[in-house]
Amino acid sequence: MITQVQSQLHTLRDLLRFAVSQFNKAGLYFGHGSANAYDEAAYLILKSLYLPLDQLDSFLDARVTTDECEHVLKIIERRVKDRIPAAYLMHEAWLGEYSFYVDERVIIPRSFIAELLQTQLSPWIIDPDVVTTALDLCTGSGCLAILMAHSFPNATIDAADISVQALAVAHKNTQDYGLEERVDLIESNLFSALQKKRYDLIISNPPYVNAKSMAQLPLEYRHEPENALASGMDGLDATRQILQQAAKHLTDDGILVVEIGHNHAALEQAYPKLPFTWLETSAGDEFVFLLQRDQLPLA
């Protein structure tokens, strides 16, 4: 691809048009930040050339050097041939206004819980200052733990994950945000290493993809760690364990918030007596539930 077209592409506009055509022709899947070929092409080109992400129009007719053109084309080629998500190519993912380092040791951040943390889980948490202990279970890149630290300024945060490799990425992100003193990274298979710790707030975006969906995943998702996605035949293996054990790790007035993907119906069928509160997100109210400690089963 590079040698065939490089001499014919001179401006950012040329590169953008070429990238969009290649992405559409290849039938790429966009589910890790960008919604379509144009947005992803614009992001990759601007980021590759160290240009402001919100100023594409200002640079569309700027000419690129030979080295710059070759560099961008290599990125485009990797996205098309290897189906590597843009977040891994650029080592960057965004949740709202916060950016995080990512690589293939962690799932690419995309959680509706991030939206809910922007409002500090109001009205379920009336006074954010009284939250002094919180847990991000299955923390991955550490993104939600970092958002919790910003939302609840008096809280110390535990961020737990079964993967040592994921925790290494989370460590980099907590360092980047200067939160090493407030976010404690813990290697733990769900609650197994947390002993008798109790929290005012537990959030979790655990694995929740069922076996049928795992078998049909687009190639882009296959670059992500399988253990951060797959959760048994019905996608609820991790969620079941969380529901069984959460009560003993919550303070008396503590709350549990868990994201479960498209498993709303399956979860309510499995737990018909649990009074789930389904929280409103930009995608609707079927993806994140909340339970108070006294609503949870006691282990």
PDB file of N, CA, C and O in Angstrom, residues 63 99 115 120 145 168 180 182 199 224 289 293:
ATOM      1  N   ARG A  63       0.426  20.535   3.444  1.00  0.00           N
ATOM      2  CA  ARG A  63       1.183  19.464   2.815  1.00  0.00           C
ATOM      3  C   ARG A  63       1.963  18.698   3.877  1.00  0.00           C
ATOM      4  O   ARG A  63       2.375  19.253   4.898  1.00  0.00           O
ATOM      5  N   SER A  99      -8.085  11.216  29.324  1.00  0.00           N
ATOM      6  CA  SER A  99      -7.415  10.273  28.432  1.00  0.00           C
ATOM      7  C   SER A  99      -6.561   9.314  29.258  1.00  0.00           C
ATOM      8  O   SER A  99      -6.039   9.676  30.322  1.00  0.00           O
ATOM      9  N   GLU A 115     -19.963   7.807  32.788  1.00  0.00           N
ATOM     10  CA  GLU A 115     -20.979   8.857  32.707  1.00  0.00           C
ATOM     11  C   GLU A 115     -21.590   9.128  34.081  1.00  0.00           C
ATOM     12  O   GLU A 115     -21.804  10.274  34.480  1.00  0.00           O
ATOM     13  N   GLN A 120     -21.393  12.148  40.158  1.00  0.00           N
ATOM     14  CA  GLN A 120     -21.054  11.604  41.479  1.00  0.00           C
ATOM     15  C   GLN A 120     -22.160  10.680  42.006  1.00  0.00           C
ATOM     16  O   GLN A 120     -22.438  10.614  43.188  1.00  0.00           O
ATOM     17  N   ALA A 145     -11.205   3.827  38.425  1.00  0.00           N
ATOM     18  CA  ALA A 145     -10.642   4.179  39.732  1.00  0.00           C
ATOM     19  C   ALA A 145     -10.172   5.628  39.737  1.00  0.00           C
ATOM     20  O   ALA A 145     -10.375   6.365  40.712  1.00  0.00           O
ATOM     21  N   ALA A 168      -0.139  -3.242  35.673  1.00  0.00           N
ATOM     22  CA  ALA A 168       1.019  -2.451  35.254  1.00  0.00           C
ATOM     23  C   ALA A 168       0.569  -1.250  34.423  1.00  0.00           C
ATOM     24  O   ALA A 168       1.120  -0.142  34.556  1.00  0.00           O
ATOM     25  N   GLU A 180      -0.961   8.094  42.878  1.00  0.00           N
ATOM     26  CA  GLU A 180      -0.382   6.889  43.480  1.00  0.00           C
ATOM     27  C   GLU A 180      -0.691   6.786  44.972  1.00  0.00           C
ATOM     28  O   GLU A 180      -0.789   5.681  45.516  1.00  0.00           O
ATOM     29  N   ARG A 182      -3.433   7.785  46.460  1.00  0.00           N
ATOM     30  CA  ARG A 182      -4.870   7.606  46.745  1.00  0.00           C
ATOM     31  C   ARG A 182      -5.451   6.349  46.115  1.00  0.00           C
ATOM     32  O   ARG A 182      -6.508   5.878  46.555  1.00  0.00           O
ATOM     33  N   TYR A 199     -16.233  -1.109  51.964  1.00  0.00           N
ATOM     34  CA  TYR A 199     -16.211   0.124  51.180  1.00  0.00           C
ATOM     35  C   TYR A 199     -17.577   0.807  51.200  1.00  0.00           C
ATOM     36  O   TYR A 199     -18.620   0.153  51.241  1.00  0.00           O
ATOM     37  N   GLU A 224      -8.211  -7.720  22.274  1.00  0.00           N
ATOM     38  CA  GLU A 224      -8.350  -7.437  23.699  1.00  0.00           C
ATOM     39  C   GLU A 224      -8.185  -8.718  24.515  1.00  0.00           C
ATOM     40  O   GLU A 224      -8.435  -9.823  24.013  1.00  0.00           O
ATOM     41  N   PHE A 289     -26.644  -1.576  36.818  1.00  0.00           N
ATOM     42  CA  PHE A 289     -27.579  -1.669  37.943  1.00  0.00           C
ATOM     43  C   PHE A 289     -26.928  -1.198  39.234  1.00  0.00           C
ATOM     44  O   PHE A 289     -25.695  -1.154  39.363  1.00  0.00           O
ATOM     45  N   ARG A 293     -26.556  -2.196  50.117  1.00  0.00           N
ATOM     46  CA  ARG A 293     -26.048  -3.365  50.839  1.00  0.00           C
ATOM     47  C   ARG A 293     -27.183  -4.229  51.384  1.00  0.00           C
ATOM     48  O   ARG A 293     -27.143  -5.465  51.289  1.00  0.00           O
TER      49      ARG A 293
END
